[in-house]
PDB file of C-alpha atoms in Angstrom:
ATOM      1  CA  CYS A1310      25.492 -72.508 -29.948  1.00  0.00           C
ATOM      2  CA  ILE A1311      28.094 -73.237 -32.661  1.00  0.00           C
ATOM      3  CA  ALA A1312      26.612 -76.703 -33.159  1.00  0.00           C
ATOM      4  CA  LEU A1313      23.176 -75.098 -33.525  1.00  0.00           C
ATOM      5  CA  ARG A1314      24.557 -72.597 -36.026  1.00  0.00           C
ATOM      6  CA  MET A1315      25.966 -75.498 -38.068  1.00  0.00           C
ATOM      7  CA  THR A1316      22.559 -77.159 -37.800  1.00  0.00           C
ATOM      8  CA  ALA A1317      20.937 -74.090 -39.359  1.00  0.00           C
ATOM      9  CA  HIS A1318      23.453 -73.950 -42.211  1.00  0.00           C
ATOM     10  CA  VAL A1319      22.811 -77.587 -43.150  1.00  0.00           C
ATOM     11  CA  ALA A1320      19.027 -77.224 -42.840  1.00  0.00           C
ATOM     12  CA  LEU A1321      19.117 -74.161 -45.121  1.00  0.00           C
ATOM     13  CA  GLY A1322      21.943 -75.254 -47.431  1.00  0.00           C
ATOM     14  CA  MET A1323      23.685 -71.987 -46.590  1.00  0.00           C
ATOM     15  CA  LYS A1324      27.418 -71.375 -47.061  1.00  0.00           C
ATOM     16  CA  LEU A1325      29.624 -71.417 -43.972  1.00  0.00           C
ATOM     17  CA  ALA A1326      32.998 -69.644 -44.011  1.00  0.00           C
ATOM     18  CA  GLU A1327      32.761 -69.445 -47.819  1.00  0.00           C
ATOM     19  CA  MET A1328      32.434 -73.235 -47.990  1.00  0.00           C
ATOM     20  CA  GLU A1329      29.454 -74.765 -49.747  1.00  0.00           C
ATOM     21  CA  VAL A1330      27.045 -76.656 -47.497  1.00  0.00           C
ATOM     22  CA  GLU A1331      24.756 -79.285 -48.961  1.00  0.00           C
ATOM     23  CA  LYS A1332      21.173 -78.892 -47.779  1.00  0.00           C
ATOM     24  CA  GLY A1333      19.715 -81.721 -45.735  1.00  0.00           C
ATOM     25  CA  ARG A1334      17.666 -82.638 -42.686  1.00  0.00           C
ATOM     26  CA  VAL A1335      19.296 -82.604 -39.255  1.00  0.00           C
ATOM     27  CA  LEU A1336      18.679 -84.800 -36.220  1.00  0.00           C
ATOM     28  CA  TYR A1337      19.719 -83.197 -32.927  1.00  0.00           C
ATOM     29  CA  PHE A1338      20.071 -85.190 -29.686  1.00  0.00           C
ATOM     30  CA  ALA A1339      19.603 -82.495 -27.008  1.00  0.00           C
ATOM     31  CA  GLY A1340      20.799 -84.518 -24.044  1.00  0.00           C
ATOM     32  CA  GLU A1341      22.450 -81.821 -21.940  1.00  0.00           C
ATOM     33  CA  ASN A1342      20.032 -79.089 -20.830  1.00  0.00           C
ATOM     34  CA  PRO A1343      17.432 -79.365 -23.627  1.00  0.00           C
ATOM     35  CA  ASP A1344      15.651 -76.215 -22.402  1.00  0.00           C
ATOM     36  CA  ASP A1345      18.810 -74.215 -23.057  1.00  0.00           C
ATOM     37  CA  VAL A1346      19.033 -75.757 -26.528  1.00  0.00           C
ATOM     38  CA  ARG A1347      15.414 -74.755 -27.175  1.00  0.00           C
ATOM     39  CA  THR A1348      15.993 -71.104 -26.237  1.00  0.00           C
ATOM     40  CA  ARG A1349      19.162 -70.874 -28.314  1.00  0.00           C
ATOM     41  CA  TRP A1350      17.468 -72.483 -31.323  1.00  0.00           C
ATOM     42  CA  ILE A1351      14.419 -70.191 -31.150  1.00  0.00           C
ATOM     43  CA  LYS A1352      16.679 -67.132 -31.003  1.00  0.00           C
ATOM     44  CA  GLN A1353      18.970 -68.503 -33.740  1.00  0.00           C
ATOM     45  CA  CYS A1354      16.019 -68.981 -36.091  1.00  0.00           C
ATOM     46  CA  GLU A1355      14.774 -65.492 -35.268  1.00  0.00           C
ATOM     47  CA  GLU A1356      18.186 -64.014 -36.137  1.00  0.00           C
ATOM     48  CA  LEU A1357      18.085 -65.841 -39.478  1.00  0.00           C
ATOM     49  CA  GLY A1358      14.473 -64.839 -40.181  1.00  0.00           C
ATOM     50  CA  GLN A1359      13.327 -68.463 -40.164  1.00  0.00           C
ATOM     51  CA  ASN A1360      10.356 -70.332 -38.700  1.00  0.00           C
ATOM     52  CA  PRO A1361      11.715 -73.062 -36.358  1.00  0.00           C
ATOM     53  CA  ASP A1362       8.844 -75.363 -37.372  1.00  0.00           C
ATOM     54  CA  GLN A1363       9.879 -75.233 -41.029  1.00  0.00           C
ATOM     55  CA  MET A1364      13.625 -75.773 -40.702  1.00  0.00           C
ATOM     56  CA  GLY A1365      13.936 -79.495 -41.384  1.00  0.00           C
ATOM     57  CA  VAL A1366      15.429 -80.148 -37.941  1.00  0.00           C
ATOM     58  CA  VAL A1367      14.215 -82.896 -35.603  1.00  0.00           C
ATOM     59  CA  PHE A1368      15.109 -82.746 -31.900  1.00  0.00           C
ATOM     60  CA  LEU A1369      15.329 -85.608 -29.419  1.00  0.00           C
ATOM     61  CA  PRO A1370      15.138 -83.895 -25.997  1.00  0.00           C
ATOM     62  CA  GLY A1371      16.525 -85.574 -22.886  1.00  0.00           C
ATOM     63  CA  ALA A1372      19.128 -88.268 -22.505  1.00  0.00           C
ATOM     64  CA  PRO A1373      17.587 -91.718 -22.885  1.00  0.00           C
ATOM     65  CA  SER A1374      19.960 -94.660 -23.029  1.00  0.00           C
ATOM     66  CA  ILE A1375      20.536 -94.546 -26.780  1.00  0.00           C
ATOM     67  CA  SER A1376      22.713 -97.658 -26.503  1.00  0.00           C
ATOM     68  CA  ASP A1377      19.693 -99.670 -25.276  1.00  0.00           C
ATOM     69  CA  LYS A1378      18.427-101.959 -28.059  1.00  0.00           C
ATOM     70  CA  GLU A1379      14.757-101.062 -27.589  1.00  0.00           C
ATOM     71  CA  ILE A1380      15.392 -97.295 -27.536  1.00  0.00           C
ATOM     72  CA  ARG A1381      17.745 -97.590 -30.499  1.00  0.00           C
ATOM     73  CA  LYS A1382      15.052 -99.413 -32.459  1.00  0.00           C
ATOM     74  CA  ARG A1383      12.605 -96.584 -31.715  1.00  0.00           C
ATOM     75  CA  ILE A1384      15.177 -94.045 -32.892  1.00  0.00           C
ATOM     76  CA  ASP A1385      15.811 -96.046 -36.070  1.00  0.00           C
ATOM     77  CA  ASP A1386      12.062 -96.311 -36.768  1.00  0.00           C
ATOM     78  CA  GLU A1387      11.436 -92.586 -36.200  1.00  0.00           C
ATOM     79  CA  ALA A1388      14.509 -91.678 -38.265  1.00  0.00           C
ATOM     80  CA  THR A1389      13.048 -93.695 -41.108  1.00  0.00           C
ATOM     81  CA  GLU A1390       9.799 -91.756 -40.737  1.00  0.00           C
ATOM     82  CA  HIS A1391      11.338 -88.267 -40.487  1.00  0.00           C
ATOM     83  CA  GLY A1392      14.552 -88.730 -42.501  1.00  0.00           C
ATOM     84  CA  PRO A1393      16.713 -89.127 -44.441  1.00  0.00           C
ATOM     85  CA  PHE A1394      19.257 -87.097 -42.453  1.00  0.00           C
ATOM     86  CA  SER A1395      22.465 -85.401 -43.540  1.00  0.00           C
ATOM     87  CA  LEU A1396      23.711 -84.506 -40.064  1.00  0.00           C
ATOM     88  CA  LEU A1397      23.285 -85.880 -36.545  1.00  0.00           C
ATOM     89  CA  ILE A1398      24.491 -83.835 -33.571  1.00  0.00           C
ATOM     90  CA  VAL A1399      24.926 -85.611 -30.243  1.00  0.00           C
ATOM     91  CA  ASP A1400      24.956 -83.017 -27.447  1.00  0.00           C
ATOM     92  CA  THR A1401      26.856 -84.143 -25.379  1.00  0.00           C
ATOM     93  CA  SER A1402      28.894 -87.332 -25.279  1.00  0.00           C
ATOM     94  CA  ALA A1403      28.883 -87.242 -21.465  1.00  0.00           C
ATOM     95  CA  ALA A1404      25.080 -86.954 -21.319  1.00  0.00           C
ATOM     96  CA  TYR A1405      24.658 -90.269 -23.124  1.00  0.00           C
ATOM     97  CA  PHE A1406      27.549 -92.182 -21.550  1.00  0.00           C
ATOM     98  CA  ARG A1407      26.218 -95.104 -19.509  1.00  0.00           C
ATOM     99  CA  GLY A1408      29.536 -96.528 -18.301  1.00  0.00           C
ATOM    100  CA  GLU A1409      30.895 -96.302 -14.780  1.00  0.00           C
ATOM    101  CA  ASP A1410      34.337 -94.856 -15.525  1.00  0.00           C
ATOM    102  CA  GLU A1411      34.936 -92.176 -18.160  1.00  0.00           C
ATOM    103  CA  ASN A1412      38.647 -93.081 -18.099  1.00  0.00           C
ATOM    104  CA  SER A1413      38.027 -96.727 -18.947  1.00  0.00           C
ATOM    105  CA  ASN A1414      39.386 -97.438 -22.421  1.00  0.00           C
ATOM    106  CA  ALA A1415      37.072-100.429 -22.864  1.00  0.00           C
ATOM    107  CA  GLN A1416      33.933 -98.515 -21.857  1.00  0.00           C
ATOM    108  CA  LEU A1417      34.802 -95.404 -23.850  1.00  0.00           C
ATOM    109  CA  GLY A1418      35.780 -97.439 -26.889  1.00  0.00           C
ATOM    110  CA  ALA A1419      32.366 -99.128 -26.830  1.00  0.00           C
ATOM    111  CA  HIS A1420      30.714 -95.733 -26.315  1.00  0.00           C
ATOM    112  CA  GLY A1421      32.550 -94.315 -29.335  1.00  0.00           C
ATOM    113  CA  ARG A1422      31.586 -97.275 -31.529  1.00  0.00           C
ATOM    114  CA  MET A1423      27.963 -96.848 -30.481  1.00  0.00           C
ATOM    115  CA  MET A1424      28.110 -93.178 -31.544  1.00  0.00           C
ATOM    116  CA  ARG A1425      29.681 -94.133 -34.877  1.00  0.00           C
ATOM    117  CA  SER A1426      26.914 -96.661 -35.567  1.00  0.00           C
ATOM    118  CA  PHE A1427      24.459 -93.796 -36.116  1.00  0.00           C
ATOM    119  CA  VAL A1428      26.016 -93.232 -39.553  1.00  0.00           C
ATOM    120  CA  GLU A1429      23.773 -96.174 -40.506  1.00  0.00           C
ATOM    121  CA  LEU A1430      20.613 -94.090 -40.051  1.00  0.00           C
ATOM    122  CA  PRO A1431      18.666 -93.235 -43.232  1.00  0.00           C
ATOM    123  CA  GLY A1432      20.727 -90.827 -45.316  1.00  0.00           C
ATOM    124  CA  GLY A1433      24.041 -91.900 -43.789  1.00  0.00           C
ATOM    125  CA  PRO A1434      24.437 -88.727 -41.719  1.00  0.00           C
ATOM    126  CA  THR A1435      27.692 -87.192 -40.572  1.00  0.00           C
ATOM    127  CA  VAL A1436      27.768 -87.566 -36.773  1.00  0.00           C
ATOM    128  CA  LEU A1437      29.064 -84.615 -34.746  1.00  0.00           C
ATOM    129  CA  VAL A1438      29.518 -85.371 -31.041  1.00  0.00           C
ATOM    130  CA  THR A1439      30.070 -82.437 -28.683  1.00  0.00           C
ATOM    131  CA  CYS A1440      32.475 -83.244 -25.850  1.00  0.00           C
ATOM    132  CA  HIS A1441      33.939 -81.771 -22.693  1.00  0.00           C
ATOM    133  CA  PRO A1442      37.750 -81.547 -22.694  1.00  0.00           C
ATOM    134  CA  VAL A1443      39.956 -83.575 -20.382  1.00  0.00           C
ATOM    135  CA  LYS A1444      40.190 -82.072 -16.889  1.00  0.00           C
ATOM    136  CA  ASN A1445      43.826 -80.922 -17.069  1.00  0.00           C
ATOM    137  CA  PHE A1446      43.641 -79.773 -20.662  1.00  0.00           C
ATOM    138  CA  ASP A1447      46.369 -78.338 -22.850  1.00  0.00           C
ATOM    139  CA  ILE A1448      44.935 -75.382 -24.789  1.00  0.00           C
ATOM    140  CA  ASP A1449      47.289 -76.218 -27.677  1.00  0.00           C
ATOM    141  CA  ASN A1450      46.181 -79.853 -27.803  1.00  0.00           C
ATOM    142  CA  LEU A1451      42.576 -80.123 -26.683  1.00  0.00           C
ATOM    143  CA  LEU A1452      41.324 -83.683 -26.436  1.00  0.00           C
ATOM    144  CA  PRO A1453      37.841 -84.995 -25.634  1.00  0.00           C
ATOM    145  CA  ARG A1454      37.336 -86.448 -22.198  1.00  0.00           C
ATOM    146  CA  GLY A1455      37.419 -90.214 -22.284  1.00  0.00           C
ATOM    147  CA  GLY A1456      40.895 -91.206 -23.356  1.00  0.00           C
ATOM    148  CA  GLY A1457      42.471 -92.457 -26.556  1.00  0.00           C
ATOM    149  CA  ALA A1458      40.029 -95.321 -27.054  1.00  0.00           C
ATOM    150  CA  PHE A1459      37.180 -92.868 -27.623  1.00  0.00           C
ATOM    151  CA  LEU A1460      39.178 -90.647 -29.972  1.00  0.00           C
ATOM    152  CA  ASN A1461      40.288 -93.704 -31.941  1.00  0.00           C
ATOM    153  CA  GLU A1462      36.673 -94.238 -33.000  1.00  0.00           C
ATOM    154  CA  MET A1463      36.389 -90.677 -34.342  1.00  0.00           C
ATOM    155  CA  ASP A1464      37.414 -89.440 -37.797  1.00  0.00           C
ATOM    156  CA  GLY A1465      38.508 -86.069 -36.506  1.00  0.00           C
ATOM    157  CA  ASN A1466      38.889 -83.856 -33.471  1.00  0.00           C
ATOM    158  CA  LEU A1467      37.379 -80.393 -33.970  1.00  0.00           C
ATOM    159  CA  VAL A1468      38.029 -77.812 -31.261  1.00  0.00           C
ATOM    160  CA  CYS A1469      36.443 -74.485 -30.310  1.00  0.00           C
ATOM    161  CA  LEU A1470      38.960 -71.955 -29.014  1.00  0.00           C
ATOM    162  CA  LYS A1471      37.669 -68.790 -27.350  1.00  0.00           C
ATOM    163  CA  GLU A1472      39.857 -65.721 -27.565  1.00  0.00           C
ATOM    164  CA  PRO A1473      40.358 -64.466 -23.978  1.00  0.00           C
ATOM    165  CA  GLY A1474      38.581 -61.206 -23.299  1.00  0.00           C
ATOM    166  CA  SER A1475      36.570 -61.236 -26.520  1.00  0.00           C
ATOM    167  CA  SER A1476      33.447 -62.830 -27.983  1.00  0.00           C
ATOM    168  CA  VAL A1477      35.411 -64.632 -30.725  1.00  0.00           C
ATOM    169  CA  VAL A1478      35.491 -68.438 -30.937  1.00  0.00           C
ATOM    170  CA  THR A1479      37.616 -70.122 -33.620  1.00  0.00           C
ATOM    171  CA  LEU A1480      36.916 -73.611 -34.932  1.00  0.00           C
ATOM    172  CA  ASP A1481      40.047 -75.610 -35.736  1.00  0.00           C
ATOM    173  CA  THR A1482      41.408 -79.151 -35.538  1.00  0.00           C
ATOM    174  CA  HIS A1483      43.813 -80.595 -32.996  1.00  0.00           C
ATOM    175  CA  GLY A1484      45.706 -83.791 -33.526  1.00  0.00           C
ATOM    176  CA  LYS A1485      43.570 -86.183 -35.500  1.00  0.00           C
ATOM    177  CA  PHE A1486      41.598 -85.234 -38.594  1.00  0.00           C
ATOM    178  CA  ARG A1487      40.906 -87.578 -41.492  1.00  0.00           C
ATOM    179  CA  GLY A1488      40.115 -85.738 -44.672  1.00  0.00           C
ATOM    180  CA  PRO A1489      41.097 -82.531 -46.470  1.00  0.00           C
ATOM    181  CA  GLU A1490      42.450 -79.767 -44.279  1.00  0.00           C
ATOM    182  CA  PHE A1491      40.533 -76.511 -43.986  1.00  0.00           C
ATOM    183  CA  GLU A1492      41.461 -73.047 -42.837  1.00  0.00           C
ATOM    184  CA  PRO A1493      40.241 -72.317 -39.287  1.00  0.00           C
ATOM    185  CA  PHE A1494      37.167 -70.071 -39.221  1.00  0.00           C
ATOM    186  CA  SER A1495      35.579 -68.007 -36.477  1.00  0.00           C
ATOM    187  CA  PHE A1496      32.265 -67.159 -34.883  1.00  0.00           C
ATOM    188  CA  LYS A1497      31.093 -64.263 -32.757  1.00  0.00           C
ATOM    189  CA  LEU A1498      29.034 -65.158 -29.685  1.00  0.00           C
ATOM    190  CA  VAL A1499      26.047 -62.818 -29.566  1.00  0.00           C
ATOM    191  CA  PRO A1500      23.956 -62.446 -26.393  1.00  0.00           C
ATOM    192  CA  GLY A1501      20.342 -61.458 -26.901  1.00  0.00           C
ATOM    193  CA  THR A1502      16.694 -61.712 -25.918  1.00  0.00           C
ATOM    194  CA  SER A1503      13.445 -62.361 -27.750  1.00  0.00           C
ATOM    195  CA  GLU A1504       9.762 -61.642 -27.240  1.00  0.00           C
ATOM    196  CA  LYS A1505       9.306 -65.396 -27.665  1.00  0.00           C
ATOM    197  CA  LEU A1506      11.544 -66.202 -24.686  1.00  0.00           C
ATOM    198  CA  LYS A1507      10.123 -65.179 -21.314  1.00  0.00           C
ATOM    199  CA  ASP A1508      10.033 -66.685 -17.836  1.00  0.00           C
ATOM    200  CA  THR A1509       6.892 -67.335 -15.790  1.00  0.00           C
ATOM    201  CA  LYS A1510       6.857 -63.692 -14.653  1.00  0.00           C
ATOM    202  CA  GLY A1511       6.973 -62.361 -18.200  1.00  0.00           C
ATOM    203  CA  ARG A1512      10.605 -61.281 -18.070  1.00  0.00           C
ATOM    204  CA  LYS A1513      12.766 -61.799 -21.141  1.00  0.00           C
ATOM    205  CA  VAL A1514      15.274 -64.646 -20.886  1.00  0.00           C
ATOM    206  CA  SER A1515      18.803 -64.000 -22.123  1.00  0.00           C
ATOM    207  CA  THR A1516      20.460 -66.487 -24.442  1.00  0.00           C
ATOM    208  CA  VAL A1517      23.466 -66.698 -26.769  1.00  0.00           C
ATOM    209  CA  THR A1518      23.774 -67.466 -30.472  1.00  0.00           C
ATOM    210  CA  ALA A1519      26.737 -67.787 -32.824  1.00  0.00           C
ATOM    211  CA  GLU A1520      27.372 -65.740 -35.955  1.00  0.00           C
ATOM    212  CA  PRO A1521      30.093 -66.597 -38.506  1.00  0.00           C
ATOM    213  CA  ILE A1522      32.567 -63.759 -39.027  1.00  0.00           C
ATOM    214  CA  THR A1523      35.342 -62.926 -41.480  1.00  0.00           C
ATOM    215  CA  GLN A1524      39.026 -62.730 -40.610  1.00  0.00           C
ATOM    216  CA  ASP A1525      38.772 -58.910 -40.656  1.00  0.00           C
ATOM    217  CA  ASP A1526      35.818 -59.007 -38.248  1.00  0.00           C
ATOM    218  CA  ARG A1527      37.774 -61.342 -36.009  1.00  0.00           C
ATOM    219  CA  ALA A1528      40.784 -59.005 -35.941  1.00  0.00           C
ATOM    220  CA  ASP A1529      38.563 -56.034 -35.041  1.00  0.00           C
ATOM    221  CA  LEU A1530      36.862 -57.900 -32.186  1.00  0.00           C
ATOM    222  CA  GLU A1531      40.184 -59.178 -30.874  1.00  0.00           C
ATOM    223  CA  ASP A1532      41.529 -55.603 -30.897  1.00  0.00           C
ATOM    224  CA  ILE A1533      38.564 -54.538 -28.772  1.00  0.00           C
ATOM    225  CA  GLY A1534      39.238 -57.391 -26.357  1.00  0.00           C
ATOM    226  CA  HIS A1535      42.928 -56.560 -26.118  1.00  0.00           C
ATOM    227  CA  GLY A1536      42.085 -52.889 -25.570  1.00  0.00           C
ATOM    228  CA  GLN A1537      39.878 -53.790 -22.618  1.00  0.00           C
ATOM    229  CA  GLN A1538      42.668 -55.960 -21.200  1.00  0.00           C
ATOM    230  CA  ASP A1539      45.074 -53.034 -21.512  1.00  0.00           C
ATOM    231  CA  GLN A1540      42.641 -50.711 -19.739  1.00  0.00           C
ATOM    232  CA  LEU A1541      42.234 -53.178 -16.892  1.00  0.00           C
ATOM    233  CA  LEU A1542      45.983 -53.706 -16.507  1.00  0.00           C
ATOM    234  CA  GLN A1543      46.553 -49.950 -16.381  1.00  0.00           C
ATOM    235  CA  ILE A1544      43.970 -49.501 -13.625  1.00  0.00           C
ATOM    236  CA  MET A1545      45.436 -52.449 -11.677  1.00  0.00           C
ATOM    237  CA  LYS A1546      48.898 -50.930 -11.942  1.00  0.00           C
ATOM    238  CA  THR A1547      47.720 -47.511 -10.807  1.00  0.00           C
ATOM    239  CA  ASN A1548      45.390 -48.790  -8.055  1.00  0.00           C
ATOM    240  CA  PRO A1549      46.612 -52.263  -7.020  1.00  0.00           C
ATOM    241  CA  ALA A1550      44.365 -52.372  -3.937  1.00  0.00           C
ATOM    242  CA  LEU A1551      41.063 -52.087  -5.818  1.00  0.00           C
ATOM    243  CA  SER A1552      38.582 -54.947  -5.474  1.00  0.00           C
ATOM    244  CA  LEU A1553      36.792 -56.499  -8.461  1.00  0.00           C
ATOM    245  CA  SER A1554      33.894 -54.150  -7.774  1.00  0.00           C
ATOM    246  CA  GLY A1555      36.228 -51.163  -7.548  1.00  0.00           C
ATOM    247  CA  LEU A1556      37.943 -52.092 -10.796  1.00  0.00           C
ATOM    248  CA  ALA A1557      34.588 -52.424 -12.577  1.00  0.00           C
ATOM    249  CA  GLU A1558      33.516 -48.989 -11.300  1.00  0.00           C
ATOM    250  CA  ALA A1559      36.815 -47.405 -12.349  1.00  0.00           C
ATOM    251  CA  LEU A1560      36.419 -48.839 -15.854  1.00  0.00           C
ATOM    252  CA  GLY A1561      32.736 -47.980 -16.113  1.00  0.00           C
ATOM    253  CA  TRP A1562      31.802 -51.637 -16.626  1.00  0.00           C
ATOM    254  CA  SER A1563      28.311 -52.320 -15.304  1.00  0.00           C
ATOM    255  CA  TYR A1564      25.441 -54.741 -15.801  1.00  0.00           C
ATOM    256  CA  LYS A1565      22.367 -53.840 -17.878  1.00  0.00           C
ATOM    257  CA  ASN A1566      23.934 -51.136 -20.017  1.00  0.00           C
ATOM    258  CA  GLY A1567      24.962 -48.859 -17.180  1.00  0.00           C
ATOM    259  CA  LYS A1568      21.753 -49.220 -15.169  1.00  0.00           C
ATOM    260  CA  GLY A1569      22.939 -52.033 -12.906  1.00  0.00           C
ATOM    261  CA  GLY A1570      25.767 -52.611 -10.466  1.00  0.00           C
ATOM    262  CA  PRO A1571      29.477 -52.996 -11.299  1.00  0.00           C
ATOM    263  CA  ASN A1572      30.137 -55.912 -13.678  1.00  0.00           C
ATOM    264  CA  THR A1573      32.582 -57.884 -11.537  1.00  0.00           C
ATOM    265  CA  SER A1574      32.140 -60.965 -13.726  1.00  0.00           C
ATOM    266  CA  LYS A1575      33.550 -59.156 -16.766  1.00  0.00           C
ATOM    267  CA  VAL A1576      36.519 -57.938 -14.686  1.00  0.00           C
ATOM    268  CA  TYR A1577      37.193 -61.481 -13.475  1.00  0.00           C
ATOM    269  CA  ARG A1578      37.014 -62.946 -16.993  1.00  0.00           C
ATOM    270  CA  THR A1579      39.224 -60.221 -18.470  1.00  0.00           C
TER     271      THR A1579
END
């Protein structure tokens, strides 16, 4: 949802974290769960008061073999027709990887070079590739899955760090970043529904969008998260035998704004 928020800022030429953003068209490869991307994008445009059909964003749903020469030629031809593009988002690296071993330096190096080659599309877009972290990750040094050969082909390693127990996600850099440094900035993850998003039975489908926030907003949300952690710890100390369900009931945490059962998932996360 942060990648989609960035997509909106480029398409609209709208400032992000007080930084100017040059307006341009965006190409989005929705390779991992394109239906989820669709729901998030529809809701994101609704939150911004925009018509999705007029946003200057082109989506490629599914995960064709974009390294295949014939498919690449089709992408190049369509990019010429719909471009030029300022930004290309590849979501995700794993969805488009066609090698046999994600730990193979040779295969991942070739995969990274293939991703980099998309800067040659009309407009010379910046290419942002979303990645899963390595399996045994270090939260202070998050690296993309695939080894050093893949990272060597990148100009920078951006990371999204979620504050435990809160809805705050901070965007920062770890390790490698070519170019001017920038101050980390944060987003708030906002769950929501829309009249435009319903299942086959007419029920609203929940989704999540991202909203940029100030440092003051971040501090307030983190305080709320820490307060909930403190409440949970106090209950656990007083009643150490309570189950997840019992803890949720003691804290008054329930699904569907108090109308559902005890929110054991929130207790577990916290």
